[in-house]
CSV table of C-alpha atoms in Angstrom, one decimal:
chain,number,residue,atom,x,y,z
Q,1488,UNK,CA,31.8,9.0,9.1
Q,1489,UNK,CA,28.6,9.4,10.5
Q,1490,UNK,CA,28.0,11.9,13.1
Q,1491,UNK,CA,24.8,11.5,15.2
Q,1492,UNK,CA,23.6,14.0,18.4
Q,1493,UNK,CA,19.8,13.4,18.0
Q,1494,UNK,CA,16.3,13.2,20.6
Q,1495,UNK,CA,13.4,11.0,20.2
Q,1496,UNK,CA,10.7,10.8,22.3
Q,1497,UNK,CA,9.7,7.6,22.6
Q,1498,UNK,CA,6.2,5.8,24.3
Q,1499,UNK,CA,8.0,3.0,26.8
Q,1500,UNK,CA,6.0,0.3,29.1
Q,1501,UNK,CA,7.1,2.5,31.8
Q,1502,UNK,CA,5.7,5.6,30.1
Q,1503,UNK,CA,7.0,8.7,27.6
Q,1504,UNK,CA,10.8,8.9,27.7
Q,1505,UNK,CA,13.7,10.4,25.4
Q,1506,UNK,CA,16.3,8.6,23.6
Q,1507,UNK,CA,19.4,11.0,23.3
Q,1508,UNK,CA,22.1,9.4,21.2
Q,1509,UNK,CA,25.7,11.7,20.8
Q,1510,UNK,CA,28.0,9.3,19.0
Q,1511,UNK,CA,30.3,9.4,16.0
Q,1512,UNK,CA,30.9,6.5,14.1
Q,1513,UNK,CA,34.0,5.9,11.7
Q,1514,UNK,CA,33.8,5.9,8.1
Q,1515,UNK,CA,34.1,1.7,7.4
Q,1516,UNK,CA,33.5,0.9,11.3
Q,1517,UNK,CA,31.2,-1.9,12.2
Q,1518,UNK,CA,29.2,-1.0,15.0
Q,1519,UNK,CA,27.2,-3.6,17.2
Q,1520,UNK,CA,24.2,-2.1,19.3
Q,1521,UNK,CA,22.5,-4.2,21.9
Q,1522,UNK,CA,20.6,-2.9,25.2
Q,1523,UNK,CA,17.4,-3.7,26.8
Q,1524,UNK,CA,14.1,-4.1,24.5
Q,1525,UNK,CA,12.4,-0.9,24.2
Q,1526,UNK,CA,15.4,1.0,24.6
Q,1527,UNK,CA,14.7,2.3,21.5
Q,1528,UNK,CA,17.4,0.4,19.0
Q,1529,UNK,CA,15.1,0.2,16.2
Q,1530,UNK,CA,13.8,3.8,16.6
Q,1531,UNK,CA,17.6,4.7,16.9
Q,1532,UNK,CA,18.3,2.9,13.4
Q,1533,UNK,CA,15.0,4.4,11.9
Q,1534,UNK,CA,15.8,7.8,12.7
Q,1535,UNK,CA,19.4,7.1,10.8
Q,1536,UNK,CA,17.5,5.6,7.4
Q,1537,UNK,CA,14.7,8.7,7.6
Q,1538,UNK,CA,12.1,6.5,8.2
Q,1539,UNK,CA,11.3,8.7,11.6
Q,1540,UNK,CA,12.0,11.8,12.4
Q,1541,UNK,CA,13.8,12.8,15.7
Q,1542,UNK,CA,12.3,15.7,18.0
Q,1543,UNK,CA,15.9,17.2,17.8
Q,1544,UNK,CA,19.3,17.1,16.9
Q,1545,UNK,CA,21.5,16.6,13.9
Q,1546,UNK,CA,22.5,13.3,11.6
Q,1547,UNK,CA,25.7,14.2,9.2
Q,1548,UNK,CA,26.9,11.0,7.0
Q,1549,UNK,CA,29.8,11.8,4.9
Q,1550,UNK,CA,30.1,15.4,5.8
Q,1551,UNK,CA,26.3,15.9,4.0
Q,1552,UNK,CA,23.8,16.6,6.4
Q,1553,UNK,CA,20.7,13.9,6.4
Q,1554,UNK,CA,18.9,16.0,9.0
Q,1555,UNK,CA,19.4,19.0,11.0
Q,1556,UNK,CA,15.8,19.8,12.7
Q,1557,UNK,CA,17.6,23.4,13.6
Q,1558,UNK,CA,17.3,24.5,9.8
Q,1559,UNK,CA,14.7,22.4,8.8
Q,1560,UNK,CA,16.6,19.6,6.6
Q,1561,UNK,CA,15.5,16.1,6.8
Q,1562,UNK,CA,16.5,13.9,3.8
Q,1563,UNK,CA,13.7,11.1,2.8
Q,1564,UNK,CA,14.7,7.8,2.7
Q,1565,UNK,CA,15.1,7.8,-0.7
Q,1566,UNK,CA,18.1,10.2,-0.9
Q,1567,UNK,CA,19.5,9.0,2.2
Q,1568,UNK,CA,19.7,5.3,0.9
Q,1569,UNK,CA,20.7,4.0,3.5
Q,1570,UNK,CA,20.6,-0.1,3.3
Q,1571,UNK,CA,18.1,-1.6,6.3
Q,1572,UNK,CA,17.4,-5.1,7.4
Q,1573,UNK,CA,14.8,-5.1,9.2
Q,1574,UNK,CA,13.8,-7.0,12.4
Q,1575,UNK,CA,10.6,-8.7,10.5
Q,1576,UNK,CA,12.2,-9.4,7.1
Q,1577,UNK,CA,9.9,-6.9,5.3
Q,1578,UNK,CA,10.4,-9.0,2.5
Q,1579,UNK,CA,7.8,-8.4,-0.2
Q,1580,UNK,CA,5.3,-11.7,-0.7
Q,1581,UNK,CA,5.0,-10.7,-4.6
Q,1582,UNK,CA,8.5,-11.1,-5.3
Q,1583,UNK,CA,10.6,-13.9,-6.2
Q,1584,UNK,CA,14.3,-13.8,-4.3
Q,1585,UNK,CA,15.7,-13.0,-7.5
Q,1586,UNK,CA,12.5,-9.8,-8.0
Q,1587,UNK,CA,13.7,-8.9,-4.7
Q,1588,UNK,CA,17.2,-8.0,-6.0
Q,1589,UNK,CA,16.3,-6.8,-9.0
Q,1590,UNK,CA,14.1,-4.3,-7.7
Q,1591,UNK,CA,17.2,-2.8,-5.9
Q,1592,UNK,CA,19.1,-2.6,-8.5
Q,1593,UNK,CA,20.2,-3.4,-12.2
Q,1594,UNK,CA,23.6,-4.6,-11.7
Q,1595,UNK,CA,23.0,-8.2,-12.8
Q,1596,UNK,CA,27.0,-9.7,-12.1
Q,1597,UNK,CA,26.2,-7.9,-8.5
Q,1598,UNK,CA,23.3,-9.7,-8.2
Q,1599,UNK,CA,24.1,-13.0,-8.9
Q,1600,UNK,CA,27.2,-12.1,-6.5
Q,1601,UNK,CA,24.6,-11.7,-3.8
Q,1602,UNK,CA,22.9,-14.8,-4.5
Q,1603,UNK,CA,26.3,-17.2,-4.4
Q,1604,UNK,CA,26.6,-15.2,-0.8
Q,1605,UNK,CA,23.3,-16.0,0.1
Q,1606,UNK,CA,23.4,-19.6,-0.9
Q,1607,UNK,CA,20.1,-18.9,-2.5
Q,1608,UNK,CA,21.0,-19.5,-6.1
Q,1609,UNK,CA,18.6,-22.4,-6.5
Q,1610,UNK,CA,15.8,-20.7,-4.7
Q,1611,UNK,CA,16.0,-17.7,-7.1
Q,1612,UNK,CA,12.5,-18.1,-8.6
Q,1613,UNK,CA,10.7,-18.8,-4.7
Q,1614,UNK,CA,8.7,-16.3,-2.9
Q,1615,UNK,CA,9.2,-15.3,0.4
Q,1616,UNK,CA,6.4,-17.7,1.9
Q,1617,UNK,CA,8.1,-20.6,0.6
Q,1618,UNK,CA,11.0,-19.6,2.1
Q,1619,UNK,CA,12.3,-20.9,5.7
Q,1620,UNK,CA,13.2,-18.5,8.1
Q,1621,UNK,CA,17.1,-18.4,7.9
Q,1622,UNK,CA,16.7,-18.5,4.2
Q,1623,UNK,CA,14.2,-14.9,4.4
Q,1624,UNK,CA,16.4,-13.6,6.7
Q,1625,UNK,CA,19.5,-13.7,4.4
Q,1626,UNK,CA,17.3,-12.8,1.5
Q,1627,UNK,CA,16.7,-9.0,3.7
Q,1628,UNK,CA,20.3,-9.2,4.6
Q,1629,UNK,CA,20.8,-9.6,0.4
Q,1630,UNK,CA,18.4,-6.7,-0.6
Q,1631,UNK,CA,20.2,-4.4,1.9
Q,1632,UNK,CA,23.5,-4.6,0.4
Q,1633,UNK,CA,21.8,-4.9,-2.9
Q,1634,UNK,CA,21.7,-1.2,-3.3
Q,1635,UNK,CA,25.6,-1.2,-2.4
Q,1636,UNK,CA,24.6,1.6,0.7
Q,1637,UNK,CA,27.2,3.5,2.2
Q,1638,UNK,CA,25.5,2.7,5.3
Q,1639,UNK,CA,23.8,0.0,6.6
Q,1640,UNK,CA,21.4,-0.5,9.4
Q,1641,UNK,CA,20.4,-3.9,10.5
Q,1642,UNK,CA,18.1,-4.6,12.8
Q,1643,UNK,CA,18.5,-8.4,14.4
Q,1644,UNK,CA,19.7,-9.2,11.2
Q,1645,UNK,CA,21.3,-13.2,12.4
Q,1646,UNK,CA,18.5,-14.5,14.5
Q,1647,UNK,CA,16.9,-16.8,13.0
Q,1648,UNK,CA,20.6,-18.1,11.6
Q,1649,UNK,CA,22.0,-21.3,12.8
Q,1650,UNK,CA,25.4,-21.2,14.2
Q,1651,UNK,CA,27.2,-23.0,11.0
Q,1652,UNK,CA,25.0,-21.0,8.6
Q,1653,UNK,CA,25.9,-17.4,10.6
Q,1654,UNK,CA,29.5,-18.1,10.8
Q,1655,UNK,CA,29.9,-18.8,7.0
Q,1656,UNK,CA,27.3,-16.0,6.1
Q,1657,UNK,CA,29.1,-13.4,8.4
Q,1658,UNK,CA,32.6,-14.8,7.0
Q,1659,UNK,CA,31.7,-13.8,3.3
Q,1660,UNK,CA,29.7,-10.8,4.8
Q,1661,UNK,CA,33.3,-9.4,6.1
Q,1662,UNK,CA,34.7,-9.4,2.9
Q,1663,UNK,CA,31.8,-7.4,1.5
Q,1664,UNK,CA,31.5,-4.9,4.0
Q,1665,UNK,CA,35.3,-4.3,3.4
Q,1666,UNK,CA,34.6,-4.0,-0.2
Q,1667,UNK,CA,31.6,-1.4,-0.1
Q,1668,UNK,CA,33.7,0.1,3.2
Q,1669,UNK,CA,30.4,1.2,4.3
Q,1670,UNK,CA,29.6,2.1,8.0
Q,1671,UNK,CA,28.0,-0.3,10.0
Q,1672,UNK,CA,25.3,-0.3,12.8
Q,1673,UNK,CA,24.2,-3.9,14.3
Q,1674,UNK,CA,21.4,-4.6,16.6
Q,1675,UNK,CA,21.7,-7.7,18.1
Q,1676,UNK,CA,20.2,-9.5,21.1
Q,1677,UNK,CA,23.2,-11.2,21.3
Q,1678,UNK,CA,26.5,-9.3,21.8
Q,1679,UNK,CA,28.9,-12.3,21.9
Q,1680,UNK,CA,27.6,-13.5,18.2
Q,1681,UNK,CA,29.2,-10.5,16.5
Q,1682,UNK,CA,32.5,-11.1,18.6
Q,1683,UNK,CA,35.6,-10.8,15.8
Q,1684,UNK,CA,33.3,-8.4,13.4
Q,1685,UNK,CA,32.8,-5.7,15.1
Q,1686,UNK,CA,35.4,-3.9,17.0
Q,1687,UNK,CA,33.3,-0.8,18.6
Q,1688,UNK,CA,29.5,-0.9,20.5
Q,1689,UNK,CA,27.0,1.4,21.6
Q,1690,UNK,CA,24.5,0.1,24.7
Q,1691,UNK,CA,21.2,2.1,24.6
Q,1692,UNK,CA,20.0,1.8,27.7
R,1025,UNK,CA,-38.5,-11.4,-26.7
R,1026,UNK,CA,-37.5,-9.4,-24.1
R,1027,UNK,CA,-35.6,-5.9,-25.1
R,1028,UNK,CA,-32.1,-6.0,-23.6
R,1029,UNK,CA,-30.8,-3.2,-24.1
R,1030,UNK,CA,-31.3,-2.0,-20.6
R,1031,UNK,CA,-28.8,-5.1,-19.9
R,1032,UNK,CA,-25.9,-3.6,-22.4
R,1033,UNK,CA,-26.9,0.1,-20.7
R,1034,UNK,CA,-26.4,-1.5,-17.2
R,1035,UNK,CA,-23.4,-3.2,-17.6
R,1036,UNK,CA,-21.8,-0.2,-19.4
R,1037,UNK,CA,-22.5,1.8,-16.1
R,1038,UNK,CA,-21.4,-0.9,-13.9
R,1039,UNK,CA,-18.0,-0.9,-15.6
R,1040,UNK,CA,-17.7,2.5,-16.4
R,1041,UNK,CA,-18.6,3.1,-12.6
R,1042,UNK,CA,-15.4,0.8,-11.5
R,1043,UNK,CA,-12.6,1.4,-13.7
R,1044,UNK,CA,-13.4,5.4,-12.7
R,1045,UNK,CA,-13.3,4.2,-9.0
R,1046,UNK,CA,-10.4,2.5,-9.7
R,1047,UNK,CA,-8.5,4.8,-10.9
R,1048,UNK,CA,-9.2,7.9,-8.2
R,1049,UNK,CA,-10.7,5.2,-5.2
R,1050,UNK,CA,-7.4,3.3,-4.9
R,1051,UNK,CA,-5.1,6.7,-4.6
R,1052,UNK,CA,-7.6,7.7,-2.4
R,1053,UNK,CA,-7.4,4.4,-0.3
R,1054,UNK,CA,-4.1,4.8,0.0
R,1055,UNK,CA,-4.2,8.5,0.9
R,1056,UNK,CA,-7.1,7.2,3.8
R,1057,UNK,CA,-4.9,4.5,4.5
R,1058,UNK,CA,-1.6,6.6,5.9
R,1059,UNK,CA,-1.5,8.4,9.3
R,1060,UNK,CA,-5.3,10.6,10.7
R,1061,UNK,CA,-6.1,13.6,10.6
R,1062,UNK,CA,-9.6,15.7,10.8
R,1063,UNK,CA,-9.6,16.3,7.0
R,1064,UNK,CA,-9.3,12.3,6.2
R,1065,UNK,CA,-11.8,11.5,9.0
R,1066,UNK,CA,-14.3,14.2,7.6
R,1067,UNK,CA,-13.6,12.8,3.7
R,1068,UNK,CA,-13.9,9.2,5.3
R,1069,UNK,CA,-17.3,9.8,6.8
R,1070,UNK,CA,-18.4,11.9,3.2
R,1071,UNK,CA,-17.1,8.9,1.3
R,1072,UNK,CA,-19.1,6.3,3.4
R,1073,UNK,CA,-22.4,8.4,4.0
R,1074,UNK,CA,-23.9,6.2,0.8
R,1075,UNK,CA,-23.9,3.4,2.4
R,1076,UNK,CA,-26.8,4.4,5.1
R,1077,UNK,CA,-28.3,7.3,3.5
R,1078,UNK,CA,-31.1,6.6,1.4
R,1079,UNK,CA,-30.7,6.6,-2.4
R,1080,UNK,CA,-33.8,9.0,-3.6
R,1081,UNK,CA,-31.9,11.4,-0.7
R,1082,UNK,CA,-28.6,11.3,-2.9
R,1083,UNK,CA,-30.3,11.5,-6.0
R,1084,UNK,CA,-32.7,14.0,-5.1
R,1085,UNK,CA,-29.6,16.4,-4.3
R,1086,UNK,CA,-27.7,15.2,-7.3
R,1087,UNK,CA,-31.0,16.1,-9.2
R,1088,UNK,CA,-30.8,19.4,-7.4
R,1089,UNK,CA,-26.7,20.4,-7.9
R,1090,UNK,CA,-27.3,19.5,-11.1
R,1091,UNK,CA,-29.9,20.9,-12.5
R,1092,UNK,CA,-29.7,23.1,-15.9
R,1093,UNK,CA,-31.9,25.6,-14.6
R,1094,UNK,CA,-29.3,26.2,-11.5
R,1095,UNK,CA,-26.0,26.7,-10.0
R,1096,UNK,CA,-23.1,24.6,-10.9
R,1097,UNK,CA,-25.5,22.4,-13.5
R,1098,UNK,CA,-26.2,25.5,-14.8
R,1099,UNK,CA,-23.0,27.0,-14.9
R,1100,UNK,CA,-21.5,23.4,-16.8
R,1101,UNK,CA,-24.7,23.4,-19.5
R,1102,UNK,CA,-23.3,27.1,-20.2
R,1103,UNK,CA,-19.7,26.8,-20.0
R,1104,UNK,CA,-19.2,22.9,-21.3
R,1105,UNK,CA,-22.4,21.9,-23.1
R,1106,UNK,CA,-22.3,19.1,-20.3
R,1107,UNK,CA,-25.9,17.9,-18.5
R,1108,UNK,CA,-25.6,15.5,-16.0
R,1109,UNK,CA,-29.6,15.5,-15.3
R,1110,UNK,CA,-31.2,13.0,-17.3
R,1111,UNK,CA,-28.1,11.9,-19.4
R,1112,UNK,CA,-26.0,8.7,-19.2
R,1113,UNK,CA,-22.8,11.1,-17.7
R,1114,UNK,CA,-25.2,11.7,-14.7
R,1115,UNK,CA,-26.1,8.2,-14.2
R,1116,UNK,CA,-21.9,7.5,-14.1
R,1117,UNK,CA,-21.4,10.5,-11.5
R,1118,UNK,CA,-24.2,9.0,-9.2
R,1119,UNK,CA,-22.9,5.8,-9.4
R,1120,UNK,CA,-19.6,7.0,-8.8
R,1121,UNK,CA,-20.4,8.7,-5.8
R,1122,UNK,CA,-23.0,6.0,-4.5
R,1123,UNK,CA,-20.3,3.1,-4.7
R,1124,UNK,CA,-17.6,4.8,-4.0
R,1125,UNK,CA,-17.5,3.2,-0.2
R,1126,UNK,CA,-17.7,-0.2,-1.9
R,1127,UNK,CA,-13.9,0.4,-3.7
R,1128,UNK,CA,-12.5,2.6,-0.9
R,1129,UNK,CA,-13.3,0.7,2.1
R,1130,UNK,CA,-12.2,-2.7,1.3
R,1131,UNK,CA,-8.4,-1.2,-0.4
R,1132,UNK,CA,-8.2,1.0,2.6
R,1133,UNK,CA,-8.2,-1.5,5.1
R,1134,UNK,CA,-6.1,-4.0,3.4
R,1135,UNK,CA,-3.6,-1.2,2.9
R,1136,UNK,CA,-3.5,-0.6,6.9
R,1137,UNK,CA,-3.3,-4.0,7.5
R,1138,UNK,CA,-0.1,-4.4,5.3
R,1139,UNK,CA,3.0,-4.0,7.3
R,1140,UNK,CA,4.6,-0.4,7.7
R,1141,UNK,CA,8.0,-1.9,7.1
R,1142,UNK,CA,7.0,-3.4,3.8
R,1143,UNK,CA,6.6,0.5,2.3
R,1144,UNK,CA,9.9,1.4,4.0
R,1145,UNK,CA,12.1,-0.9,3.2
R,1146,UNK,CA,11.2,0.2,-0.6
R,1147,UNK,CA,11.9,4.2,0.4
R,1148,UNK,CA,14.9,2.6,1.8
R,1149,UNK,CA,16.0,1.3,-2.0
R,1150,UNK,CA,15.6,4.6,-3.3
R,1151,UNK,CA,12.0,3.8,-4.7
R,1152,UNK,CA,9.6,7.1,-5.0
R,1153,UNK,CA,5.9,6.6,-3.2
R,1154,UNK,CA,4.0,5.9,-6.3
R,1155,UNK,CA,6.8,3.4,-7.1
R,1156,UNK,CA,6.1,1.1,-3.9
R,1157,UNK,CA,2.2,1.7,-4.3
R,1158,UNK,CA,2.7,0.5,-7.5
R,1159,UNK,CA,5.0,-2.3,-6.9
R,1160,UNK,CA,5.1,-3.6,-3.4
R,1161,UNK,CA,1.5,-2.3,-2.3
R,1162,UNK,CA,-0.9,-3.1,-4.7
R,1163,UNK,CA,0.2,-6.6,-5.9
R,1164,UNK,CA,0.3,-7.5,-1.7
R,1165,UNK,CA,-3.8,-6.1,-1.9
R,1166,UNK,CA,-5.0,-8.4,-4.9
R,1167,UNK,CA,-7.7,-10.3,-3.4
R,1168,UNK,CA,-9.1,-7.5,-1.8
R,1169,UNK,CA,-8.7,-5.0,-5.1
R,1170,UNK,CA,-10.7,-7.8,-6.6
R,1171,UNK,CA,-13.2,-8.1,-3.9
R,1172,UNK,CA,-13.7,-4.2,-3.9
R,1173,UNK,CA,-14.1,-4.4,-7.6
R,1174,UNK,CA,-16.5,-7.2,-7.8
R,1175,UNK,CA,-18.6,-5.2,-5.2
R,1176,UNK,CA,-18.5,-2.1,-6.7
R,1177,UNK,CA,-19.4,-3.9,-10.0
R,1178,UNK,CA,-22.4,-5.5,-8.5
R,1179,UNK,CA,-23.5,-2.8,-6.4
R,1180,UNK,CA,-23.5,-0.7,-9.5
R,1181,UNK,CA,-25.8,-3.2,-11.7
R,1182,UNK,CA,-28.6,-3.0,-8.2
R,1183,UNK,CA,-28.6,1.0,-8.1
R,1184,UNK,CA,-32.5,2.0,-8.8
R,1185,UNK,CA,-33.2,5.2,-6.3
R,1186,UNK,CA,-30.3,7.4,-7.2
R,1187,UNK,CA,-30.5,6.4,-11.2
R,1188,UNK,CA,-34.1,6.7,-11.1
R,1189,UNK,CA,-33.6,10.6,-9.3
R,1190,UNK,CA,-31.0,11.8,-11.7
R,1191,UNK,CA,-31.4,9.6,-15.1
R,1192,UNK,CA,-35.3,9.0,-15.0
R,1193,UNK,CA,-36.3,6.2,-17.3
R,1194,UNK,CA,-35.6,6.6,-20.8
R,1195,UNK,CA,-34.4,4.1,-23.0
R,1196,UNK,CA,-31.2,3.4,-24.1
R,1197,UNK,CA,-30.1,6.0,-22.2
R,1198,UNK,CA,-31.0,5.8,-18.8
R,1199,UNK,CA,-33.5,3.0,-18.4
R,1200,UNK,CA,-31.5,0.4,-16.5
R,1201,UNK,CA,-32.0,-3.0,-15.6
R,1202,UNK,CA,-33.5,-2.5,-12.2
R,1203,UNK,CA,-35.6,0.3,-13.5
R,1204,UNK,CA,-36.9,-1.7,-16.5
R,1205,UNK,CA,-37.7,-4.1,-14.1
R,1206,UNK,CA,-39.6,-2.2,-12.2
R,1207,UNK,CA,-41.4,-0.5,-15.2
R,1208,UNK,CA,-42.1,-4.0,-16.9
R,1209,UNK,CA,-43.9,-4.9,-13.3
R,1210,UNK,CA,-45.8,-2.1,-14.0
R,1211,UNK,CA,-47.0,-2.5,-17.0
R,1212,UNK,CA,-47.6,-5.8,-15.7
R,1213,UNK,CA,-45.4,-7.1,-18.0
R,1214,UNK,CA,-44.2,-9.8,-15.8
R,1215,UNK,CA,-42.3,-12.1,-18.5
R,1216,UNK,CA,-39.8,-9.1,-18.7
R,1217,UNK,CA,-39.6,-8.5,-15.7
R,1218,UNK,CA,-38.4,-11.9,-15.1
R,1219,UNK,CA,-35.9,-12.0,-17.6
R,1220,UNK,CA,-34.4,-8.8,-16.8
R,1221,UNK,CA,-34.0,-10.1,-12.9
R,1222,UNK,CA,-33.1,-13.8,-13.9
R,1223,UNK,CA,-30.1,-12.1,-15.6
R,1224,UNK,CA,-28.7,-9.9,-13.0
R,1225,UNK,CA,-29.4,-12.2,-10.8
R,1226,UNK,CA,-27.3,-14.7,-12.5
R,1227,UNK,CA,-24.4,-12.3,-13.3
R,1228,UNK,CA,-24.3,-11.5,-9.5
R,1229,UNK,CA,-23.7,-14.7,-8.5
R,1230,UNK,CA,-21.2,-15.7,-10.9
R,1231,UNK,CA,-19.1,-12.6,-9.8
R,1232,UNK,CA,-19.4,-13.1,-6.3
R,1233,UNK,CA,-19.2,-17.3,-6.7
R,1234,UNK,CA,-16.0,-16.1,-9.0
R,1235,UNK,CA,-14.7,-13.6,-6.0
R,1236,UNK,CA,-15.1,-16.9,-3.6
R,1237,UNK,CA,-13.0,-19.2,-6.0
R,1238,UNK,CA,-10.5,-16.8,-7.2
R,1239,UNK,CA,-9.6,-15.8,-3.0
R,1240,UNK,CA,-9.8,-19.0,-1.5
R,1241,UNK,CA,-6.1,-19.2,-0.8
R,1242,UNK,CA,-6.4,-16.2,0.7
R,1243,UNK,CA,-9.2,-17.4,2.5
R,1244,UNK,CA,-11.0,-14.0,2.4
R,1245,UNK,CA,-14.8,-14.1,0.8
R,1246,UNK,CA,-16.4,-11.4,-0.4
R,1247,UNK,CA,-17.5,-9.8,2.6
R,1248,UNK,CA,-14.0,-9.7,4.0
């Protein structure tokens, strides 16, 4: 379960504004998250992984608190470990897909598991820039889940998917998510794609 | 035949001068590189002062801190048996300082222009800081680690003011290639003073020429 009442400030087009987000979300749930750009989905994501810190509130996962800015506790990423696909990839240039997993973690039978899901087997020993698009974006999607998180943030994480390649990629993705029963937030552009995977949504507005 | 040992002493201080900047200019980058605040602005302006201050104006206050007869020099003769004045060490600290713009600059900037997200989605796997500077920052900054190298290198084997303030000119110790060239052209001894030139100037261009070759993927020469 992951309990979330936090404030952000955040610098919009139209000026400064705050992003207050109260929501729980169910141990296991998938959550999909869509809303205008700037809203502040990413920020909202960010804040959950430690990667910024909100002006106010409270973020408990599991019944441990990640950050409470009323008695000073904010987790760092790295204790949170919290898997994140992000909206650009961030894939690493110097890695090889396979380097990619392997920094994440040791478990080789896991790994290979990931690359069978990925249908990137064959492009193990490729870097990022010899990559095409869908390919890096599963590849992200791969090193997320790599770290088996017990939550997982992804940002736009089926855009640059084709409609065959998303529908078998979010099929074996289902089964996964089941087995790590992690809690799931999805940003998406495009509510309808995540139609029989998720079952709750948030609009940030 | 010309003596070469002011070649041997130069190079010496030329890599001496870079692996130290190396190792405390690229933490130091990186520090630069993340967020602003007063304190890195003041450090940054310190740090890049050698570039447009004149060298005998360094050296002269090197030659003063420094000094056995005074203050911290003093202090380190006493204390460590360490002079800086007129010794090889001193020639490495004034280098040091005087290219130390050369190896921050260039590893600063490519570290900025990396992407945020590439550092944070390597927190995200758990990794410490020094783990993704390690791994995921440094390998992404190669041709411009090289580039600040090469420069720092080179700019090292031209020093004269700020070697001449603090080292002087004695040999095999702190007589230099572009002090023994300027000390063969006064003696008038013009043979040496070509052969000392002809072979910096031939080592500088195979290490920028090299620079050119080794980042033309990237696209970037040296002056990137």
């Amino acid at each position: 379960m992951i309990s979330i009442d936090i404030e952000k400030n955040l610098r919009a087009y139209q000026g400064k504004r705050t992003l207050k987000i109260s929501r729980n979300f169910p141990a296991g749930s998938i959550t999909k998250i869509y809303g205008p750009s700037g809203a502040g989905k990413t920020t909202f994501l960010k804040a959950i992984a430690g990667l910024i810190t909100p002006e106010n509130g409270k973020i408990i996962v599991n019944g441990e608190v990640w950050f409470d800015r009323s008695s000073g506790i904010s987790l760092p990423p790295q204790k949170r470990m919290a898997g994140f696909v992000f909206q650009d990839y961030a894939l690493f240039p110097n890695m090889t897909v396979h380097q990619h997993l392997e920094y994440a973690t040791n478990d080789t039978v896991w790994i290979n598991r990931l690359l069978t899901i990925g249908k990137l087997e064959t492009l193990h020993d490729h870097k990022p820039a010899h990559l095409s698009g869908g390919q890096q974006q599963r590849l992200a999607i791969l090193r997320a889940l790599a770290i088996k998180p017990k939550v997982l943030l992804m940002d736009e994480p089926f855009s640059a998917l084709d409609a065959e390649t998303k529908k078998i990629l979010l099929t074996e993705l289902k089964a996964v998510f089941d087995e790590l029963k992690a809690t799931i937030l999805i940003v998406t552009h495009n509510p309808s794609e995540l139609d029989g995977l998720t079952k709750s949504e948030l609009l940030i507005e | 035949m010309a003596d070469l040992s002011p070649i041997w002493l130069t190079l010496k201080l030329a890599a001496v001068t870079t692996l130290l900047l190396l190792v405390i200019g690229l933490p130091l980058a990186w520090w630069l590189s993340r967020g602003r605040s007063i304190i890195k602005t003041i450090i940054e302006a310190i740090i890049t002062m050698p570039l447009v201050l004149p060298p005998s104006v360094l050296g002269f206050y090197l030659l003063l801190a420094f000094s056995p007869q005074r203050g911290v020099g003093k202090w380190l003769q006493q204390n460590f048996d360490v002079q800086f004045v007129f010794s090889f060490k001193g020639l490495v600290l004034a280098s040091f300082i005087y290219s130390m713009p050369f190896m921050v600059a260039p590893v600063k900037s490519a570290l900025q222009q990396l992407p945020i997200t590439l550092a944070q989605a390597s927190y995200t796997l758990g990794k410490t800081r020094r783990q993704t500077f390690i791994n995921v920052l440094l390998p992404n900054i190669k041709p411009s680690l090289l580039t600040a190298s090469v420069l720092t290198f080179a700019h090292t084997l031209g020093e004269f003011g700020v070697v001449l303030m603090i080292g002087g000119n004695i040999p095999n110790v702190t007589r230099v290639a572009s002090i023994a060239v300027y000390d063969s052209v006064e003696r008038m001894d013009y043979a040496s003073a070509n052969t000392y030139s002809l072979i910096l100037l031939c080592i500088t261009f195979i290490m920028v020429i090299s620079v050119f070759l080794f980042n033309k993927y990237q696209a970037k020469s040296p002056l990137d």
